[in-house]
XYZ file of C-alpha atoms in Angstrom:
494
model
C 89.326 155.154 117.035
C 91.642 157.866 115.682
C 89.349 160.358 113.893
C 92.257 161.993 112.067
C 93.877 158.830 110.653
C 90.533 157.047 110.346
C 92.059 153.925 111.898
C 91.701 152.021 115.191
C 94.488 152.359 117.740
C 95.332 150.258 120.783
C 96.986 151.371 123.991
C 98.035 148.602 126.320
C 99.742 148.559 129.677
C 101.063 145.418 131.336
C 99.562 145.261 134.845
C 100.932 141.886 135.945
C 100.209 138.166 135.990
C 97.058 136.536 137.331
C 97.690 134.153 140.226
C 96.078 130.809 139.182
C 95.123 129.984 142.798
C 93.912 133.263 144.305
C 92.857 134.958 141.093
C 94.643 138.149 142.137
C 96.775 140.151 139.734
C 100.385 140.158 140.893
C 101.994 143.492 140.040
C 105.474 142.939 138.573
C 108.560 144.277 140.259
C 110.955 146.407 138.290
C 112.713 144.365 135.622
C 110.000 141.672 135.642
C 107.921 142.957 132.711
C 107.746 140.994 129.424
C 110.216 142.008 126.733
C 109.267 139.629 123.914
C 106.937 136.669 123.266
C 107.826 133.987 120.733
C 105.649 131.296 119.085
C 106.493 127.861 120.397
C 103.775 125.161 120.422
C 103.846 124.214 116.731
C 107.678 124.108 116.660
C 107.689 121.991 119.836
C 105.333 119.454 118.220
C 107.454 119.027 115.077
C 110.699 118.869 117.073
C 109.300 115.946 119.081
C 107.921 114.122 116.038
C 111.213 114.561 114.152
C 113.167 113.070 117.029
C 110.660 110.288 117.691
C 110.749 108.874 114.147
C 114.559 109.094 114.030
C 114.678 111.865 111.414
C 116.689 114.252 113.583
C 119.299 111.610 114.433
C 119.601 110.467 110.798
C 120.267 114.060 109.716
C 122.745 114.493 112.575
C 124.710 111.394 111.601
C 124.734 112.198 107.875
C 125.176 116.002 107.964
C 127.153 116.527 111.166
C 127.902 120.186 110.393
C 124.571 121.188 108.865
C 121.919 118.945 110.394
C 120.361 121.620 112.634
C 120.053 124.055 109.746
C 118.459 121.414 107.502
C 116.043 120.339 110.235
C 114.847 123.845 111.117
C 114.640 124.985 107.496
C 112.386 121.991 106.842
C 110.272 122.878 109.912
C 109.886 126.439 108.643
C 108.991 125.249 105.156
C 106.231 122.988 106.475
C 104.858 125.493 109.006
C 104.925 128.625 106.849
C 104.982 127.486 103.184
C 106.941 130.614 102.268
C 110.237 131.188 100.397
C 113.385 130.315 102.318
C 114.725 133.878 102.262
C 111.971 134.796 104.772
C 113.233 132.192 107.261
C 115.193 134.733 109.403
C 111.986 136.691 110.123
C 110.218 133.480 111.169
C 113.161 132.384 113.353
C 113.118 135.723 115.191
C 109.391 135.348 115.931
C 109.654 131.682 116.975
C 111.158 130.140 120.097
C 113.874 127.744 118.965
C 115.826 125.998 121.703
C 118.922 126.272 119.563
C 120.106 129.591 118.140
C 118.976 129.015 114.566
C 118.627 132.523 113.118
C 120.271 132.130 109.710
C 120.743 134.987 107.254
C 119.252 134.618 103.769
C 122.788 134.742 102.275
C 123.882 131.835 104.475
C 120.727 129.900 103.570
C 121.718 130.161 99.892
C 125.180 128.796 100.736
C 123.669 125.972 102.804
C 121.291 124.952 100.001
C 124.176 124.987 97.516
C 126.358 122.898 99.844
C 123.620 120.298 100.344
C 123.252 120.079 96.577
C 126.978 119.506 96.096
C 127.111 116.823 98.832
C 125.691 113.853 96.962
C 127.611 111.461 99.203
C 126.009 112.940 102.347
C 122.525 112.755 100.855
C 123.070 109.098 99.965
C 124.369 108.469 103.482
C 121.193 110.003 104.878
C 118.985 107.809 102.652
C 120.838 104.705 103.895
C 120.482 105.748 107.548
C 116.835 106.689 107.085
C 116.096 103.374 105.407
C 117.505 101.475 108.433
C 115.069 103.319 110.691
C 112.190 102.122 108.490
C 112.516 98.489 109.505
C 110.792 96.012 107.204
C 109.698 97.357 103.780
C 107.030 95.182 102.131
C 105.968 97.472 99.281
C 106.860 100.821 97.746
C 104.701 103.330 95.930
C 106.556 105.173 93.203
C 105.288 108.037 91.091
C 106.603 111.102 89.295
C 105.563 114.739 89.186
C 106.894 117.773 87.313
C 108.510 120.850 88.854
C 108.747 123.883 86.559
C 111.184 126.782 86.647
C 112.041 129.974 84.758
C 115.762 129.409 85.301
C 118.059 128.841 82.317
C 120.941 127.490 84.422
C 119.481 124.226 85.700
C 120.954 121.239 83.867
C 117.940 118.929 84.266
C 115.383 121.485 83.049
C 113.933 120.208 79.782
C 110.675 120.381 77.903
C 108.429 117.382 78.440
C 104.941 116.288 79.415
C 103.924 118.786 82.102
C 101.350 117.421 84.521
C 100.319 120.937 85.642
C 99.951 122.307 82.089
C 102.690 124.888 82.712
C 104.299 126.111 79.510
C 107.742 125.974 81.083
C 110.712 123.598 81.070
C 110.724 121.190 83.981
C 112.501 118.542 85.971
C 110.818 115.295 86.996
C 110.709 114.383 90.678
C 110.156 110.721 91.550
C 109.082 109.997 95.132
C 109.248 106.601 96.872
C 106.980 105.827 99.835
C 107.622 102.735 101.943
C 105.009 100.483 103.524
C 104.055 99.679 106.216
C 105.772 102.794 107.656
C 103.807 105.072 105.229
C 106.752 107.493 105.204
C 108.768 108.795 102.238
C 111.824 106.593 101.828
C 113.783 108.367 99.105
C 113.454 110.283 95.850
C 115.077 110.621 92.454
C 115.434 113.593 90.089
C 115.261 113.130 86.318
C 115.563 115.412 83.287
C 112.190 116.864 82.266
C 112.006 114.970 78.976
C 112.410 111.503 80.537
C 109.230 109.439 80.387
C 107.845 107.669 83.445
C 108.376 104.174 82.071
C 112.134 104.645 81.634
C 112.790 105.556 85.279
C 112.010 102.220 86.896
C 115.368 100.538 86.225
C 117.262 103.328 87.983
C 114.745 103.285 90.825
C 115.210 99.537 91.312
C 118.989 100.011 91.335
C 118.643 102.845 93.866
C 116.489 100.677 96.153
C 119.007 97.867 95.829
C 121.706 100.240 97.101
C 119.459 100.952 100.101
C 119.107 97.193 100.695
C 115.401 97.258 99.842
C 114.792 94.002 98.032
C 111.920 91.665 97.294
C 109.329 94.439 97.489
C 106.212 95.102 95.448
C 105.871 98.251 93.347
C 102.515 100.042 93.303
C 102.533 102.151 90.152
C 100.273 104.547 88.265
C 99.065 103.949 84.704
C 101.763 106.324 83.429
C 104.234 103.463 83.917
C 102.241 101.023 81.815
C 103.767 99.667 78.619
C 104.182 96.149 77.288
C 107.978 96.470 77.343
C 107.915 97.785 80.908
C 105.792 94.842 82.050
C 108.249 92.474 80.398
C 111.320 94.204 81.870
C 109.885 94.239 85.407
C 109.005 90.562 85.232
C 112.466 89.662 83.919
C 114.075 91.561 86.800
C 111.847 89.766 89.302
C 109.977 92.939 90.247
C 106.523 92.320 91.673
C 104.048 95.026 90.770
C 100.466 96.267 90.786
C 99.559 98.621 87.964
C 96.225 99.758 86.443
C 95.529 98.679 82.885
C 94.685 101.759 80.748
C 91.244 101.648 79.124
C 92.853 102.735 75.854
C 94.320 99.229 75.414
C 92.657 96.471 73.414
C 93.159 94.052 76.327
C 91.054 96.203 78.685
C 88.151 96.206 76.198
C 88.363 92.431 75.919
C 88.421 91.917 79.690
C 85.460 94.249 80.278
C 83.496 92.612 77.458
C 84.133 89.110 78.831
C 83.093 90.139 82.364
C 79.956 92.233 81.728
C 77.390 89.878 83.218
C 79.598 88.555 86.026
C 80.519 92.039 87.264
C 76.978 92.570 88.529
C 76.387 88.994 89.696
C 75.392 88.564 93.386
C 78.095 85.895 93.580
C 80.834 88.489 93.070
C 79.751 91.245 95.457
C 81.795 92.143 98.534
C 82.231 95.062 100.913
C 85.397 97.107 101.000
C 85.505 99.745 103.748
C 81.711 99.721 104.042
C 81.246 100.140 100.290
C 79.629 97.563 97.988
C 81.873 96.454 95.129
C 81.996 93.632 92.580
C 85.128 91.748 91.570
C 86.212 89.330 88.834
C 89.647 87.733 88.516
C 91.009 86.711 85.113
C 94.218 85.074 83.889
C 95.843 87.083 81.109
C 99.239 87.825 79.571
C 101.168 90.759 78.137
C 104.328 90.170 76.083
C 104.249 86.518 77.179
C 104.214 87.538 80.852
C 101.546 85.659 82.810
C 99.447 88.036 84.881
C 96.369 88.228 87.060
C 93.794 90.826 86.057
C 91.555 92.018 88.910
C 88.456 93.778 87.566
C 86.483 95.931 90.021
C 83.076 97.532 89.619
C 81.791 100.244 91.985
C 78.131 101.004 91.209
C 77.952 104.093 93.427
C 81.028 105.543 91.796
C 79.547 104.850 88.375
C 76.333 106.727 89.226
C 78.379 109.723 90.397
C 80.614 109.679 87.317
C 77.682 109.402 84.890
C 75.927 112.273 86.635
C 79.056 114.450 86.404
C 79.542 113.537 82.736
C 76.040 114.529 81.663
C 76.162 117.765 83.615
C 79.307 118.628 81.682
C 77.802 117.537 78.358
C 74.733 119.727 78.892
C 76.884 122.708 79.919
C 79.089 122.340 76.824
C 76.099 122.113 74.481
C 74.547 125.240 76.014
C 77.784 127.241 75.860
C 78.555 126.267 72.257
C 75.043 127.279 71.183
C 75.516 130.754 72.700
C 79.114 131.447 71.637
C 80.557 132.524 68.294
C 83.497 130.628 66.803
C 85.762 131.274 63.834
C 86.113 127.627 62.789
C 85.444 124.031 63.868
C 88.928 123.709 65.357
C 88.084 126.501 67.809
C 84.972 124.573 68.838
C 87.052 121.419 69.438
C 89.586 123.398 71.520
C 86.757 124.892 73.579
C 85.248 121.453 74.250
C 88.639 120.012 75.250
C 89.144 122.926 77.625
C 85.850 122.049 79.320
C 86.228 118.259 79.245
C 89.405 116.391 78.400
C 88.656 114.038 75.508
C 85.206 115.614 75.184
C 85.583 116.435 71.485
C 85.237 112.695 70.731
C 81.742 112.745 72.240
C 80.276 115.249 69.757
C 79.763 115.705 66.051
C 80.152 119.407 65.190
C 77.614 120.756 62.686
C 76.846 124.197 61.235
C 79.107 126.921 59.905
C 81.009 129.849 61.417
C 80.240 131.735 63.556
C 77.400 129.520 64.847
C 77.899 125.805 65.435
C 75.786 123.035 66.917
C 76.713 119.803 68.638
C 75.268 116.365 68.053
C 75.972 113.655 70.608
C 77.860 110.592 69.413
C 75.886 107.816 71.082
C 78.468 105.038 70.653
C 81.344 107.159 71.986
C 79.329 108.233 75.046
C 78.124 104.663 75.644
C 81.698 103.338 75.522
C 82.753 105.941 78.062
C 79.828 105.120 80.376
C 80.551 101.414 80.017
C 83.911 101.755 81.758
C 82.789 104.168 84.465
C 82.966 102.841 87.984
C 85.371 100.163 86.779
C 89.060 99.564 87.260
C 91.421 96.831 86.094
C 94.524 96.151 88.175
C 97.113 93.766 86.788
C 99.811 92.069 88.833
C 102.422 89.337 88.538
C 101.957 88.412 92.208
C 99.324 85.705 91.994
C 98.621 85.109 95.710
C 96.967 88.471 96.495
C 93.338 88.576 97.611
C 90.902 91.084 96.065
C 90.736 93.202 99.233
C 94.509 93.167 99.643
C 95.310 94.268 96.108
C 92.708 97.044 96.241
C 94.038 98.228 99.589
C 97.581 98.391 98.226
C 96.502 100.412 95.205
C 94.333 102.826 97.197
C 97.429 103.755 99.204
C 98.625 105.520 96.057
C 96.248 108.391 96.894
C 98.583 109.317 99.744
C 101.415 109.978 97.311
C 99.231 112.191 95.116
C 98.315 114.198 98.225
C 102.022 114.610 99.002
C 102.681 115.959 95.510
C 99.874 118.445 96.044
C 101.307 119.513 99.416
C 104.807 119.816 97.991
C 103.696 121.996 95.083
C 101.051 124.143 96.730
C 101.898 124.284 100.423
C 105.678 123.974 100.451
C 107.345 125.107 97.197
C 104.520 127.239 95.727
C 104.636 125.149 92.565
C 107.852 126.567 91.071
C 111.551 126.066 91.655
C 112.988 129.495 92.449
C 116.671 128.619 92.257
C 119.426 129.378 89.786
C 121.703 126.340 89.606
C 121.622 122.567 89.457
C 123.205 122.268 92.918
C 120.613 124.652 94.360
C 117.876 122.451 92.881
C 119.359 119.376 94.563
C 119.668 121.150 97.919
C 116.241 122.754 97.763
C 114.507 119.491 96.912
C 116.312 117.664 99.715
C 114.971 120.165 102.283
C 111.501 119.725 100.760
C 111.880 115.941 101.090
C 112.638 116.290 104.818
C 109.521 118.476 105.149
C 107.472 115.768 103.412
C 108.643 113.185 105.947
C 107.376 115.377 108.792
C 104.122 116.061 106.937
C 103.592 112.325 106.363
C 103.976 111.554 110.062
C 101.531 114.356 110.935
C 99.050 113.077 108.364
C 99.358 109.477 109.579
C 98.627 110.406 113.202
C 95.781 112.770 112.307
C 94.128 110.054 110.257
C 94.597 107.333 112.872
C 93.371 109.584 115.717
C 90.470 110.923 113.580
C 91.645 114.499 114.052
C 90.593 115.468 110.532
C 86.987 115.582 111.730
C 87.877 118.714 113.741
C 91.103 120.120 112.301
C 93.166 120.506 109.172
C 96.958 120.410 109.530
C 97.235 124.240 109.202
C 94.565 124.591 111.906
C 96.623 122.371 114.229
C 99.623 124.640 113.631
C 97.608 127.807 114.283
C 96.156 126.417 117.500
C 99.531 125.336 118.875
C 101.195 128.541 117.694
C 99.235 130.383 120.419
C 101.427 128.655 122.991
C 104.328 131.091 123.458
C 107.495 131.557 125.461
C 107.657 135.001 127.093
C 111.032 136.500 127.900
C 111.133 139.042 130.749
C 113.287 142.129 130.921
C 115.416 140.439 133.574
C 116.253 137.593 131.160
C 114.002 134.934 132.660
C 111.552 132.997 130.484
C 108.201 131.373 131.119
C 105.673 129.398 129.085
C 102.149 130.734 128.643
C 99.304 128.575 129.960
C 98.497 125.451 127.944
C 94.847 125.580 126.828
C 92.499 122.599 126.863
C 92.590 122.347 123.056
C 96.386 122.451 123.001
C 96.635 119.823 125.739
C 94.263 117.525 123.811
C 96.304 117.913 120.615
C 99.577 117.074 122.362
C 97.936 114.001 123.908
C 96.552 112.863 120.526
C 100.010 113.165 118.982
C 101.445 111.351 122.048
C 103.810 114.253 122.670
C 104.519 115.309 126.300
C 102.633 118.459 127.254
C 105.295 121.182 127.673
C 105.696 122.407 131.219
C 108.481 124.966 130.807
C 111.461 125.963 128.720
């Protein structure tokens, strides 16, 4: 403790290396003291995974002059989740088998060049698709990426899923099954609606020789014309039917008693559910409607709803408002669509809320329920539910991309920079997906998160001596177990 600076201080002296057999400390000879130690274990893991799934080779074949830079920039982005201009600092502190210290100015040029090389990106997608093998189904969804830039061509005002009051571009991601890895992506102007993107996506998949697959889509893609167009093009699909449609009300009404019948109960992943199948049609397209009821989920949703209702009523009674519109805005801020559940009484500044029984009952009536429609008639109830539940993986990827990789905003100044930056992010998502798949299959999530895996392996370092020789620090039991779980050879040296 330094009493003058009021701060702790450390003084260390290297006394040597402990002999693993005798336990004695071997005093180093002159020139055999450590000069620098670099982080290695987490980079080693991702390098092996990238090569094992064919990602490294696909980049090498498509971007012969830039593939190393793209690969290591994507590694950095996944490991650190920091802006690319900080990459040189990370590269200096990390042990990379190839000399990959890139200046921030060169990174900007690389990103721009990737963005201008549309032919090379398409070549990569084609090569990557071949490494996928058979593709039975694809999950496709869109998210918004906002930016302050005024120089990006695709930036437009549109429906922003993150409620950012900024112009945006729309990023459509395609995940292939059974590989569970991102296959490709598309970028659209921010004003383009979800339902208008499918034709281009189908054409893009056709270029990649992905045919006769089933689309798993979110309700944002639902429209009568979209259903008709997909059926005409021979596209098989699974899509949830929005509860705002008249057809959903009819189907729920017709199935009320049967949805709780003992004849229709089954277990899905150790959870009791009820299922009814109905023939229906939209725009003269014959469809199968699969109606699911999850009683446990309904209980949880009803409980959450009434907690929110009681909180809103209490807050409105205590607050002062200028007008009824302010009360409605407050309710909507607390619960989306909540203003339909109350009748607002009283006068400014004090207002009261009266529950609308029919509106609340209608909402409760559809809780715990889901209607999935499809034009593929030979799917079993478990199979169709399993396909749709895979969509959660894509939503997790969007969350990772926005919060753990790009920090939610595009910090670039040109259209080509956008294209290049998103491509690097896409490569990072492929690596993340493989990590996630293995962690889930090996049940590693019970002990670790992905950042915790990185931090644990980061402790494994390569030490460079003053005489130029290098050695690897001892592999701990935890690190050895992680490498074995990921089926990656335990490193034994550099």
